[in-house]
Coordinates of C-alpha atoms and ligand atoms in Angstrom, one line a residue:
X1 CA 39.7 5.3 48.8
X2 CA 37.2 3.3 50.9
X3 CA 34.5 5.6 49.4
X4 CA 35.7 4.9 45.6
X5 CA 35.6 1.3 46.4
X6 CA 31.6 1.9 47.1
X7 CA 31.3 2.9 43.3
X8 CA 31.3 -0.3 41.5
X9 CA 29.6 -2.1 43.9
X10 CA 26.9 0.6 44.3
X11 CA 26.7 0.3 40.2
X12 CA 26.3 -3.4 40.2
X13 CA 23.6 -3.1 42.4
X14 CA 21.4 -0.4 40.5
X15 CA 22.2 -2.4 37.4
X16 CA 20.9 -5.4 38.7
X17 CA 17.9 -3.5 39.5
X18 CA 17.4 -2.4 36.4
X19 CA 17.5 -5.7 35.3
X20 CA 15.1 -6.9 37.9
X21 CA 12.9 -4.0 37.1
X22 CA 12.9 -4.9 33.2
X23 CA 11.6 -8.9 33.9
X24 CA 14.9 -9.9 33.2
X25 CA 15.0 -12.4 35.6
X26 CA 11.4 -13.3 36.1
X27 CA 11.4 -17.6 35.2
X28 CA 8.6 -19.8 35.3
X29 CA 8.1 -21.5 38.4
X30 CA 7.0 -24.6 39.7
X31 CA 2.9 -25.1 38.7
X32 CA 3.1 -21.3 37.4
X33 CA 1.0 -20.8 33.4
X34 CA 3.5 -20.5 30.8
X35 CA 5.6 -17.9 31.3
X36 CA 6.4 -15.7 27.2
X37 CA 8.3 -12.3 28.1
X38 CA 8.3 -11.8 24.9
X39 CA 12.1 -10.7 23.3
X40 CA 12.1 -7.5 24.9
X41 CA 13.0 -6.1 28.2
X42 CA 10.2 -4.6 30.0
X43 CA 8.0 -3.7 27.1
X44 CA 7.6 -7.6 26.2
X45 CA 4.9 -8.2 23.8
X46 CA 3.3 -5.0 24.4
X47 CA 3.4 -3.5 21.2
X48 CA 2.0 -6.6 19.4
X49 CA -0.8 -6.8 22.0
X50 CA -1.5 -2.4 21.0
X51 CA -1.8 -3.2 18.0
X52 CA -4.0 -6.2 17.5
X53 CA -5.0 -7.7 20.8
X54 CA -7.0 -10.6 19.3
X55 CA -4.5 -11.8 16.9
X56 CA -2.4 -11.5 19.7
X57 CA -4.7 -13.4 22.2
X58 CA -5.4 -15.8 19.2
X59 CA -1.7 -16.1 18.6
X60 CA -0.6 -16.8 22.5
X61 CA -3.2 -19.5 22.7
X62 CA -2.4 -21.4 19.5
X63 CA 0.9 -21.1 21.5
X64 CA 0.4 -21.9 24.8
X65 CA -3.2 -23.1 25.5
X66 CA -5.9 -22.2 27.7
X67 CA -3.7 -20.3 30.5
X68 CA -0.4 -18.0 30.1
X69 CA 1.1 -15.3 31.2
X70 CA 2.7 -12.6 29.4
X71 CA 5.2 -9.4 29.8
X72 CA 3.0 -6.4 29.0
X73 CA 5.2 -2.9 29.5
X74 CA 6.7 -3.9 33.0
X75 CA 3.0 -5.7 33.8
X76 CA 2.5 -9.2 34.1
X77 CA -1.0 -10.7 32.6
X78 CA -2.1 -14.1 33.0
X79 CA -5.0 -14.7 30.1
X80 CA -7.4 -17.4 31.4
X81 CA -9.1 -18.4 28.2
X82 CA -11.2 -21.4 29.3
X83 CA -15.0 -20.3 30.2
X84 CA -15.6 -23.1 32.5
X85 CA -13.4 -22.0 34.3
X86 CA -14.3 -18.4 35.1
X87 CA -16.4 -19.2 37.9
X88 CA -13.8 -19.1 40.5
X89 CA -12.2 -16.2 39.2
X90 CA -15.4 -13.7 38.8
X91 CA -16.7 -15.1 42.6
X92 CA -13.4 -14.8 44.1
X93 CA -14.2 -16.9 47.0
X94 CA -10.9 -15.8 48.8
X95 CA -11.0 -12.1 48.4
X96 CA -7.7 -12.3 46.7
X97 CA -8.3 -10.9 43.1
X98 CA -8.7 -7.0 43.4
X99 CA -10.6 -5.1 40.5
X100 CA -11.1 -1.7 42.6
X101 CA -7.7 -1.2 43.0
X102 CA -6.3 -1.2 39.1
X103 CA -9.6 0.7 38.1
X104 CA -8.8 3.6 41.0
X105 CA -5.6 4.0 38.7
X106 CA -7.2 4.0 35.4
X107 CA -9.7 6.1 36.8
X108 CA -7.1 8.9 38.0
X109 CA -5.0 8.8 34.6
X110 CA -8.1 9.0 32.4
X111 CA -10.5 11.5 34.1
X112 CA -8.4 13.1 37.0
X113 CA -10.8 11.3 39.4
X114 CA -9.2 10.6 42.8
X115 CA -11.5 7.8 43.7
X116 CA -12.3 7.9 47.8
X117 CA -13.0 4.5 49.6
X118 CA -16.2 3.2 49.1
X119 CA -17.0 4.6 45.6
X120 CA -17.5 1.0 43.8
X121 CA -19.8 0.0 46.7
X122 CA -21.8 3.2 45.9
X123 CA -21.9 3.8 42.5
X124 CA -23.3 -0.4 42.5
X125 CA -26.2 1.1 45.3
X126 CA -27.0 4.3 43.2
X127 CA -27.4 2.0 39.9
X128 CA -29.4 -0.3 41.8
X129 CA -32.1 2.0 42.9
X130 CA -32.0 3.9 39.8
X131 CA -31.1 2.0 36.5
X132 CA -33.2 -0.6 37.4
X133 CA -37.1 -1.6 38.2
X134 CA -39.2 1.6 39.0
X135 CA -36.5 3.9 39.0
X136 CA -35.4 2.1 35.0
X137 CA -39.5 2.9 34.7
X138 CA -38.9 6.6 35.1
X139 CA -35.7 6.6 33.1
X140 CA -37.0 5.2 30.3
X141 CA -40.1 7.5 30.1
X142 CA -37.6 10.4 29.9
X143 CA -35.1 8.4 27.3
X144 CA -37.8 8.0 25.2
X145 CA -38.7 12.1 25.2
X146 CA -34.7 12.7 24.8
X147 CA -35.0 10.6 22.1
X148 CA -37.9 12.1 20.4
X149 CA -36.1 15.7 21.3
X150 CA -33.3 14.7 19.3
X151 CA -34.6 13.0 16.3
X152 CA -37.3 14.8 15.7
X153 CA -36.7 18.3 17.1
X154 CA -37.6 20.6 19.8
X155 CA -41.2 21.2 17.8
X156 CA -41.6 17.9 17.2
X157 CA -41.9 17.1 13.5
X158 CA -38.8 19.0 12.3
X159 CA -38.2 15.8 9.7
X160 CA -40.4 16.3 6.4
X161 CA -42.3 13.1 6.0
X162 CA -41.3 11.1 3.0
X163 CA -38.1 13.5 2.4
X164 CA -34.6 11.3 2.5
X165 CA -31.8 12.4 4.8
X166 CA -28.3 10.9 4.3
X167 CA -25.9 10.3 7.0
X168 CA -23.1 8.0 8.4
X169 CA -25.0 5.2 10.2
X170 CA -22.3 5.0 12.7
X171 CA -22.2 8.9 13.5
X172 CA -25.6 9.1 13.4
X173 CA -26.2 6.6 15.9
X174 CA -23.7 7.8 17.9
X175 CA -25.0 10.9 17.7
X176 CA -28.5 10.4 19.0
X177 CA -28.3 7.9 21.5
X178 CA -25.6 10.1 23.0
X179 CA -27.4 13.5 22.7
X180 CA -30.0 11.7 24.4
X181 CA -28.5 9.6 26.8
X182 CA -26.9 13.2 28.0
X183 CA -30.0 14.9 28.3
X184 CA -31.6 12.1 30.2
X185 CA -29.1 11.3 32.7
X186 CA -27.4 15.0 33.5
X187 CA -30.2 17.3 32.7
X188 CA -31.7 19.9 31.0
X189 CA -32.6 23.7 31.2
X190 CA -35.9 25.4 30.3
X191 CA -34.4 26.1 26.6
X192 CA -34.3 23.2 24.3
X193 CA -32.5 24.6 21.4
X194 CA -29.9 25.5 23.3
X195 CA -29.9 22.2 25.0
X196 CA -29.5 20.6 21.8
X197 CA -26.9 22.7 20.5
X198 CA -24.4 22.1 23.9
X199 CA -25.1 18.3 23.6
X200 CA -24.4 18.4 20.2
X201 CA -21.0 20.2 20.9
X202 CA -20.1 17.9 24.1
X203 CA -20.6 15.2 21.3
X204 CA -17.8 16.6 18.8
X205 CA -15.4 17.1 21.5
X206 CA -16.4 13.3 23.3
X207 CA -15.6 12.0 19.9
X208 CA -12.2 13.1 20.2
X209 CA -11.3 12.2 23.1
X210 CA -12.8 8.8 22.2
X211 CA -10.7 8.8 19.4
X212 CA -7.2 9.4 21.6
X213 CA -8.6 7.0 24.0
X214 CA -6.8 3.6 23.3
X215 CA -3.7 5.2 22.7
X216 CA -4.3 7.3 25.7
X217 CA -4.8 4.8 27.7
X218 CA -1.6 2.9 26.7
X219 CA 0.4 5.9 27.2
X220 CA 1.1 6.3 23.2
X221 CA 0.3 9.6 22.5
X222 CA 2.4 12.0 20.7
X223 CA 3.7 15.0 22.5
X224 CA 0.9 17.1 20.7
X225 CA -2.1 14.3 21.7
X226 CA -1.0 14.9 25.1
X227 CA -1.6 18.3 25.3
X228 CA -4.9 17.8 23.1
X229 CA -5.9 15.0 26.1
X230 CA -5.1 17.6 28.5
X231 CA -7.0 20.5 27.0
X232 CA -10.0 18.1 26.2
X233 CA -10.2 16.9 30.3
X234 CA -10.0 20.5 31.1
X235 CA -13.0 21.3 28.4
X236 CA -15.4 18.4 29.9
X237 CA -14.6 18.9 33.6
X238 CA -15.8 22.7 32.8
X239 CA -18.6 21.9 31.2
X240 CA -19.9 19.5 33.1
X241 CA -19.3 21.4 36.2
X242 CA -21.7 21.0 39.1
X243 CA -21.8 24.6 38.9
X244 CA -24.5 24.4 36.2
X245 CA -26.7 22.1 38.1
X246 CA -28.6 25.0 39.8
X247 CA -29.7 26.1 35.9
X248 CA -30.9 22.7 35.2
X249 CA -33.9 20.4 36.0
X250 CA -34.4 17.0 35.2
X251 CA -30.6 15.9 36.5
X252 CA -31.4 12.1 37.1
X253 CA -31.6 10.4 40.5
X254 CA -28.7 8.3 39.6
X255 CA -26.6 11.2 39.2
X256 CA -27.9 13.6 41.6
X257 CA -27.7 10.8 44.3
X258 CA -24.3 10.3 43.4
X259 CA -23.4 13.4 43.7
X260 CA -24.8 14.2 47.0
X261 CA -23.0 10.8 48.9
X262 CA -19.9 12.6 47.3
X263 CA -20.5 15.8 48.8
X264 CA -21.6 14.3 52.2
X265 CA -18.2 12.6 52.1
X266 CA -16.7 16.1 51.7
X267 CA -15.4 15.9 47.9
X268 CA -14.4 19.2 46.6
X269 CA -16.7 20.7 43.9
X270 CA -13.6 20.0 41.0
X271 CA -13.7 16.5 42.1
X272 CA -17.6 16.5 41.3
X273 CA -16.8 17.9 37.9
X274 CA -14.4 14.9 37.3
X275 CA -17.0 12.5 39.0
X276 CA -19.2 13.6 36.3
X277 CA -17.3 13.1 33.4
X278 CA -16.4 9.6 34.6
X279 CA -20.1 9.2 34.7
X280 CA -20.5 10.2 30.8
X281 CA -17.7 8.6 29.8
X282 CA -19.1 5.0 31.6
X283 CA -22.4 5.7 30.4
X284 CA -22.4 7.0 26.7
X285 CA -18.8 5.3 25.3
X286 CA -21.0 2.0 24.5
X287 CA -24.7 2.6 23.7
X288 CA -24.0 4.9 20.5
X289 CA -21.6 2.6 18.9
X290 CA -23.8 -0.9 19.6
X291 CA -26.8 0.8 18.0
X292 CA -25.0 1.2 15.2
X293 CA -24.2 -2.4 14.9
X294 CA -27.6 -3.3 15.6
X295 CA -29.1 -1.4 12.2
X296 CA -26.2 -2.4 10.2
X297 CA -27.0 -6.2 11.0
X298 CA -30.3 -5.7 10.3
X299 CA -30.1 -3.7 7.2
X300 CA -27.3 -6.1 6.3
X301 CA -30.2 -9.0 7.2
X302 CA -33.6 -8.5 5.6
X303 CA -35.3 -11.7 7.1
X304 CA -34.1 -10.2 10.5
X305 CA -35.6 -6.9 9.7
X306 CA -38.8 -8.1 8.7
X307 CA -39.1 -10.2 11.9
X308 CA -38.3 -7.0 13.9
X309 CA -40.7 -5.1 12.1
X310 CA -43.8 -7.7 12.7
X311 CA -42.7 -8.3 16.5
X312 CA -42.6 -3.7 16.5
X313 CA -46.1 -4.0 15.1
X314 CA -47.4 -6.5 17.3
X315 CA -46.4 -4.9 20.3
X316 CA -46.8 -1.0 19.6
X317 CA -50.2 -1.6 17.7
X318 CA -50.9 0.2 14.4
X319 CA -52.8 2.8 16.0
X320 CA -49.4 4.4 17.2
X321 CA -47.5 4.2 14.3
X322 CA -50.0 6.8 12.9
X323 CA -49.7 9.8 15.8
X324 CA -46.3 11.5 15.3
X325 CA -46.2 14.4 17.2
X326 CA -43.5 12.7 19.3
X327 CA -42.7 9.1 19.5
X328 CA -45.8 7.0 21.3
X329 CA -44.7 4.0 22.5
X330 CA -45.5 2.7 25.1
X331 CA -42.8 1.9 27.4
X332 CA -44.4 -1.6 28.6
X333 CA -43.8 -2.5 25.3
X334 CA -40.1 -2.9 25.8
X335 CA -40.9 -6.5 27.8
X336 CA -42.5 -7.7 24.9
X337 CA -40.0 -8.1 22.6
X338 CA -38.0 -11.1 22.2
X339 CA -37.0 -11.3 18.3
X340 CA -35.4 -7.9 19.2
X341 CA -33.7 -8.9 22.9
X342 CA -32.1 -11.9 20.6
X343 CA -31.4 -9.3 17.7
X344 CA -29.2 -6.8 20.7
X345 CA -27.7 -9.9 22.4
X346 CA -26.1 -11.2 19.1
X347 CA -25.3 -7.3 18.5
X348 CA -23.5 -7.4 21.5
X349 CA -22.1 -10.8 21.0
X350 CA -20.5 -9.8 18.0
X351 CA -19.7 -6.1 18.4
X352 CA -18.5 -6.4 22.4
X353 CA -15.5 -7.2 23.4
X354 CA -14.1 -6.2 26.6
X355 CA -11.0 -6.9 28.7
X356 CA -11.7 -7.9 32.3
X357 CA -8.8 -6.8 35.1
X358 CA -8.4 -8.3 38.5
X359 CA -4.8 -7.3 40.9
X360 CA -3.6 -10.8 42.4
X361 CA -3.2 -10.1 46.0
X362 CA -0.8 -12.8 47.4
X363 CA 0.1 -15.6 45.9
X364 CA -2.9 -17.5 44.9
X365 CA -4.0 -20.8 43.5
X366 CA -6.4 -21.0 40.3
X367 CA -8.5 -24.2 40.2
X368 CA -9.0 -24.6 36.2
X369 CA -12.5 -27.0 35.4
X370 CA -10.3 -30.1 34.1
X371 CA -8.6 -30.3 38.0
X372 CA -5.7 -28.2 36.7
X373 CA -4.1 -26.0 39.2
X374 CA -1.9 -22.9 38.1
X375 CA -0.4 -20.4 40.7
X376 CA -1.6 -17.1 40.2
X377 CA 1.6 -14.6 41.6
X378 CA 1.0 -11.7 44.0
X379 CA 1.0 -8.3 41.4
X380 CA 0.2 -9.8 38.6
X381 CA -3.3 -9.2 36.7
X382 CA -5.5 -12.2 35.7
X383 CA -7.4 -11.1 32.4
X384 CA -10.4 -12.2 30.6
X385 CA -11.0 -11.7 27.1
X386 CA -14.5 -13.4 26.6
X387 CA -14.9 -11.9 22.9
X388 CA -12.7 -14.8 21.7
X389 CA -12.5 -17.4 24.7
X390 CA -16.4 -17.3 24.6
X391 CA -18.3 -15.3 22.0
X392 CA -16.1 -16.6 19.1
X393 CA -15.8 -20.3 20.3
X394 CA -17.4 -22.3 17.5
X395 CA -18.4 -25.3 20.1
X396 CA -20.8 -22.6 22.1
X397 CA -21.7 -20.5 19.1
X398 CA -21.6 -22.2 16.2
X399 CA -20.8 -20.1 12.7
X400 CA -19.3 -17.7 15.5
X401 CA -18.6 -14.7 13.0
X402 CA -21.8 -14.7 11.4
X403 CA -25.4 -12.7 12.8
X404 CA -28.1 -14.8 13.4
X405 CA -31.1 -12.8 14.7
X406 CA -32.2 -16.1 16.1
X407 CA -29.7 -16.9 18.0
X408 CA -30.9 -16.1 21.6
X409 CA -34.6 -17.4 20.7
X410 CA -35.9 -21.3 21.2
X411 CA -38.0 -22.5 18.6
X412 CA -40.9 -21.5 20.8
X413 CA -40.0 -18.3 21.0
X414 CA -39.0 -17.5 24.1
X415 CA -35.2 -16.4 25.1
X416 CA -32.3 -19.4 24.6
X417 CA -30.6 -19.3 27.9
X418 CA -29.2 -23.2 27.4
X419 CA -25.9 -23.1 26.0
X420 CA -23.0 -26.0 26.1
X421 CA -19.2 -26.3 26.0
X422 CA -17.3 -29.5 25.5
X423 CA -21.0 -31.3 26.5
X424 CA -21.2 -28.9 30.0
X425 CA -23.6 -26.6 30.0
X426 CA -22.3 -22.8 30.2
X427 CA -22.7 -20.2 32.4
X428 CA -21.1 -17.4 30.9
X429 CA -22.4 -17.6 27.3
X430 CA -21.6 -14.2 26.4
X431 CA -20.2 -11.7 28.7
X432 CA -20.8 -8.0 26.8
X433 CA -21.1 -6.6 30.6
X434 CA -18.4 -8.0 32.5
X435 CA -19.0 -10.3 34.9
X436 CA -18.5 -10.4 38.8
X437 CA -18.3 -6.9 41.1
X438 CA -17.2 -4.9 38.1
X439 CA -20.4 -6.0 36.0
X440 CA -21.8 -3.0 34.8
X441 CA -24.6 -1.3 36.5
X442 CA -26.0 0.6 33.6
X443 CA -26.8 -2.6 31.5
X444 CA -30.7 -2.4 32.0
X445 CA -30.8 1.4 31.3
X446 CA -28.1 0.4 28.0
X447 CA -30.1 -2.2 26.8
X448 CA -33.8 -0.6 26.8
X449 CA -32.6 2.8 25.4
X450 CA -30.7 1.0 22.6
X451 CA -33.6 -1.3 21.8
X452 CA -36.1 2.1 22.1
X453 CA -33.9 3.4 19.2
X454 CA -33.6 0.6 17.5
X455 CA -37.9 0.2 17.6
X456 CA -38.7 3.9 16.8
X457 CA -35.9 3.8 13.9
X458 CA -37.3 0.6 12.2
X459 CA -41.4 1.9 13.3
X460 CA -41.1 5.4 12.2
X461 CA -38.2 5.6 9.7
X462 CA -38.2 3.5 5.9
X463 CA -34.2 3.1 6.1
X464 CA -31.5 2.0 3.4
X465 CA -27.6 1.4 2.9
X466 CA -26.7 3.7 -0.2
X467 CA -24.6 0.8 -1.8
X468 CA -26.8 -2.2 -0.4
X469 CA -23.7 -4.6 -1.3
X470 CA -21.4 -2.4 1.0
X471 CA -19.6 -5.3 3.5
X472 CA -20.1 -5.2 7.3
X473 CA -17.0 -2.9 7.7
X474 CA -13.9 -4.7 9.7
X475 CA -13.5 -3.7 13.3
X476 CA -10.6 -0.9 14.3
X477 CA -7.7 -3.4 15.7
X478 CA -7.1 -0.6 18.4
X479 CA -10.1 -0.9 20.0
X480 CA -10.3 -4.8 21.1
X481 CA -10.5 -5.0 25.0
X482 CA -12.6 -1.4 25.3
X483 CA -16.2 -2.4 25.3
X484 CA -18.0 -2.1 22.2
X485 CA -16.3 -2.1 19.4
X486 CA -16.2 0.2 16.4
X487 CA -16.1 0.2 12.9
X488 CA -13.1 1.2 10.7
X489 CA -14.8 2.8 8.1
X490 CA -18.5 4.6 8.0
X491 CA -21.2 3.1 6.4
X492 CA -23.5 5.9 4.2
X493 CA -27.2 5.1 4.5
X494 CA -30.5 7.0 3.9
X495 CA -33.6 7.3 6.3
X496 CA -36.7 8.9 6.3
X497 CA -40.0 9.6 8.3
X498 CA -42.9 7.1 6.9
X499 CA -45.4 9.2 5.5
X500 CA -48.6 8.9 7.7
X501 CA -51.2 6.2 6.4
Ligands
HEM1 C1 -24.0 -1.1 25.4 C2 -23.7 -0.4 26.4 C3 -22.8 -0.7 27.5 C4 -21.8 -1.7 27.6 C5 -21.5 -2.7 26.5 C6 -21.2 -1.6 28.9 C7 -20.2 -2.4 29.3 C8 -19.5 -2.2 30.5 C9 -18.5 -3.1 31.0 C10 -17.9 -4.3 30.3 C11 -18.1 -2.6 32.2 C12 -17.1 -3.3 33.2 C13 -15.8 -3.0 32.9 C14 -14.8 -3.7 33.8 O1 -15.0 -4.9 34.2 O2 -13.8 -3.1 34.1 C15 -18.9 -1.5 32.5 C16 -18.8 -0.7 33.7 C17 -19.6 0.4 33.9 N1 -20.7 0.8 33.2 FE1 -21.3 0.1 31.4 N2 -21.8 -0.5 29.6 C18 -22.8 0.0 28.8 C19 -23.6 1.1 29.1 C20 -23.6 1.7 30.3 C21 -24.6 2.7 30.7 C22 -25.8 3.2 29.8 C23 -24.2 3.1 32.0 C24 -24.9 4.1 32.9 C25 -26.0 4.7 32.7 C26 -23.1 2.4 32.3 C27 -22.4 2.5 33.5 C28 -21.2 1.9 33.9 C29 -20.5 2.2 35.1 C30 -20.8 3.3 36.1 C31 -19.4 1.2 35.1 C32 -18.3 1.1 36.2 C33 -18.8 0.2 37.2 C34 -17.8 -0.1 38.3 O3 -17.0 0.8 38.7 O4 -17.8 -1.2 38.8 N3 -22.7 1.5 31.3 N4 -19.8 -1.3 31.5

């Protein structure tokens, strides 16, 4: 009897669990951000946020203002949309905003990588002494040879001069600056066809799984997708296997040096094979698709081509354009250039847009710029979406959707850095990187191999959209808050090589 009388009272309990578990009782309290759970339990607004975060974003803040928080799938966000205020939030003065511990997580469900402590701390060191200053130098020498290996062929000229190719601009780009971003960073054996030919089918594969990604990440997938995902992670964890390091030579510093800290920390060989497809994940996702952007806008923008075509000739000299055994330029040239570092920072002005993630750990206040104070709850995220809080804010950038080449340049010339809110000067002006500890430590390597394309394309190549008038294509809705964006339809254009003057 005594044990039946348990039943309800055990029932009540679990339901009011459940209940607890689905947000159901979750309220605003005193000096919290608005509080929308959205209408239903647990998922709240996720499936509007999946499918358009933007309009969502756009939506909430029409609603709400600058700060809110919102039911995401069991997960509670608060969106800090005011710029001037990100300071205290990207420093995190008091330790109490986590970003390792969400990315370990991620990191687990999309690559299999069990992260060990001190990871973030060395993959930061690693990029330090090797994606930037001499060891970007070295890099760049052998991005530029990748680059020339893949456009042009292992012979060299492999392109008849004056002969028009057609292609998608976006798989193109894609294409080469991943083919070559591969080679460059995890190596290459004495044989260049083949080379060529197993970057060229890690590319088809990486496309897939790029393509399952969002959902992926969101835990969408159909029953079939999963098993794809699955068979996909087991295809790049084999063949990027350490295993086949011995056959190769060139394997970067940055990745060999990462590599050996993990083995001196005793990770298992399998683990090194996920390591490294973290790696090409992190490193080629971005680069492809942002190029692409790049020669749409200018192609799009013939006053912005011309100027990147004078500054080119200025720079390489027209005794280079002529020798075309590989692709001479010289790698100095790359600090010379700022009609194109304006022309890649509106690129990724307009075509980056990603979310930034920090785990509040205990109950913490938020000092907004107008005096404002919110309280930030322990296990809830604070996100950042600076494609709309900051790249699309008319008051910082005005005519926010549109490209203008100039953009980053004074009148003088030299790079804008000067750029105001409300009257205050800003900071964070655009944010294509991140900000903070999770800034991203390839951004100097990114940036120099996209603008090397970007030069020898424009140098070497006469280029052209087939339909001229064709529209700069509308972004995919699913990929808002992953890094660069991408297009939601291919644009056809035509290229070929200059004929030799
Ligand atoms: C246009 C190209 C690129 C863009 C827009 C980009 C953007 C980003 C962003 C926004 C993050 C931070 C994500 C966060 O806060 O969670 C990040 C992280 C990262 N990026 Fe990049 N990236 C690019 C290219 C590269 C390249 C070429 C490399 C390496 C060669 C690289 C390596 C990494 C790594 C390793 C991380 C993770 C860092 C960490 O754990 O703190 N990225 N990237």
């Amino acid at each position: 009897m005594v044990l039946w009388g348990l039943v309800p009272g055990t029932l009540l309990v679990a339901m009011v669990g459940c209940l607890w578990l689905l947000g159901l009782f979750r309220q605003r309290r005193p000096q919290e951000p608005p509080l929308d759970k959205g209408f239903i339990p647990w998922l709240g607004h996720a499936m509007a946020f999946r499918k358009n975060m933007f309009e969502f974003l756009k939506y909430m803040r029409a609603k709400h203002g600058d700060v809110f928080t919102v039911q995401l799938g069991g997960q509670y966000f608060t969106f800090v949309m005011d710029p001037l205020s990100f300071g205290s939030i990207l420093k995190d003065a008091q330790r109490k905003l986590d970003f390792v511990k969400y990315a370990e997580k991620l990191v687990l469900k999309v690559f299999g990588y069990r992260s060990m402590q001190g990871d973030h701390r060395m993959i930061h060191s690693a990029s330090t002494k090797y994606l930037m200053g001499d060891g970007l130098e070295d890099l760049n020498k052998t991005m530029l040879d990748s680059l020339s290996l893949v456009i042009l062929g292992p012979t060299g000229q492999s392109l008849d001069a004056g002969c028009w190719r057609e292609d998608g601009l976006f798989h193109f780009c894609y294409n080469v600056l991943f083919k070559a971003g591969y080679l460059s960073l995890f190596g290459c054996t004495k044989n260049q066809e083949q080379d060529l030919l197993q970057a060229e089918e890690l590319f088809v594969q990486f496309r897939k799984f790029d393509f399952l990604f969002p959902r992926f990440v969101y835990s969408l997938l159909g029953p079939w997708e999963w098993l794809e995902v699955a068979r996909l992670q087991r295809l790049f964890h084999r063949m990027l296997s350490v295993n086949h390091n011995l056959e190769k030579n060139g394997i970067s510093n940055w990745i060999s040096y990462m590599l050996q800290c993990l083995r001196e920390q005793g990770t298992a060989p399998a683990m090194q094979d996920k390591f490294n497809f973290m790696m090409l994940w992190a490193s080629q996702g971005n680069t492809g698709p942002n190029s692409f952007w790049a020669l749409l806008f200018l192609l799009k923008h013939p006053e912005a081509m011309r100027a990147v075509r004078k500054e080119a000739a200025q720079v390489l000299g027209e005794a280079k354009l002529k020798a075309r055994q590989s692709f001479g330029i010289e790698i100095s040239a790359l600090h010379h250039t700022p009609v194109l570092d304006s022309v890649m920072e509106e690129t990724l002005r307009l075509g980056t847009a990603p979310t930034l993630l920090r785990v509040v750990h205990g109950d913490h206040i938020l000092k907004m710029a107008s005096g404002q104070e919110y309280l930030l709850r322990s296990g809830d995220i604070v996100a950042l979406f600076p494609y709309l809080s900051v790249h699309m804010d008319p008051d910082i950038h005005p005519e926010p959707t549109a490209f203008k080449y100039d953009r980053f340049l004074n009148p003088n010339g030299s790079r804008k850095v000067d750029f105001y809110k409300s009257g205050k000067k800003i900071h964070h002006y655009t944010m294509p990187w991140g900000s903070g500890v999770s800034i991203c430590p390839g951004r100097f390597l990114a940036l120099s191999e996209m603008k090397l394309f970007v030069l020898l394309m424009v140098t070497y190549f006469d280029l052209e959209l087939v339909d001229p008038d064709t529209p700069v294509p509308p972004v995919d809705p699913r990929r808002w808050g992953f890094g660069t964006t991408q297009p939601s339809r291919e644009v056809r254009f035509r290229y070929r090589l200059r004929p030799a003057k």
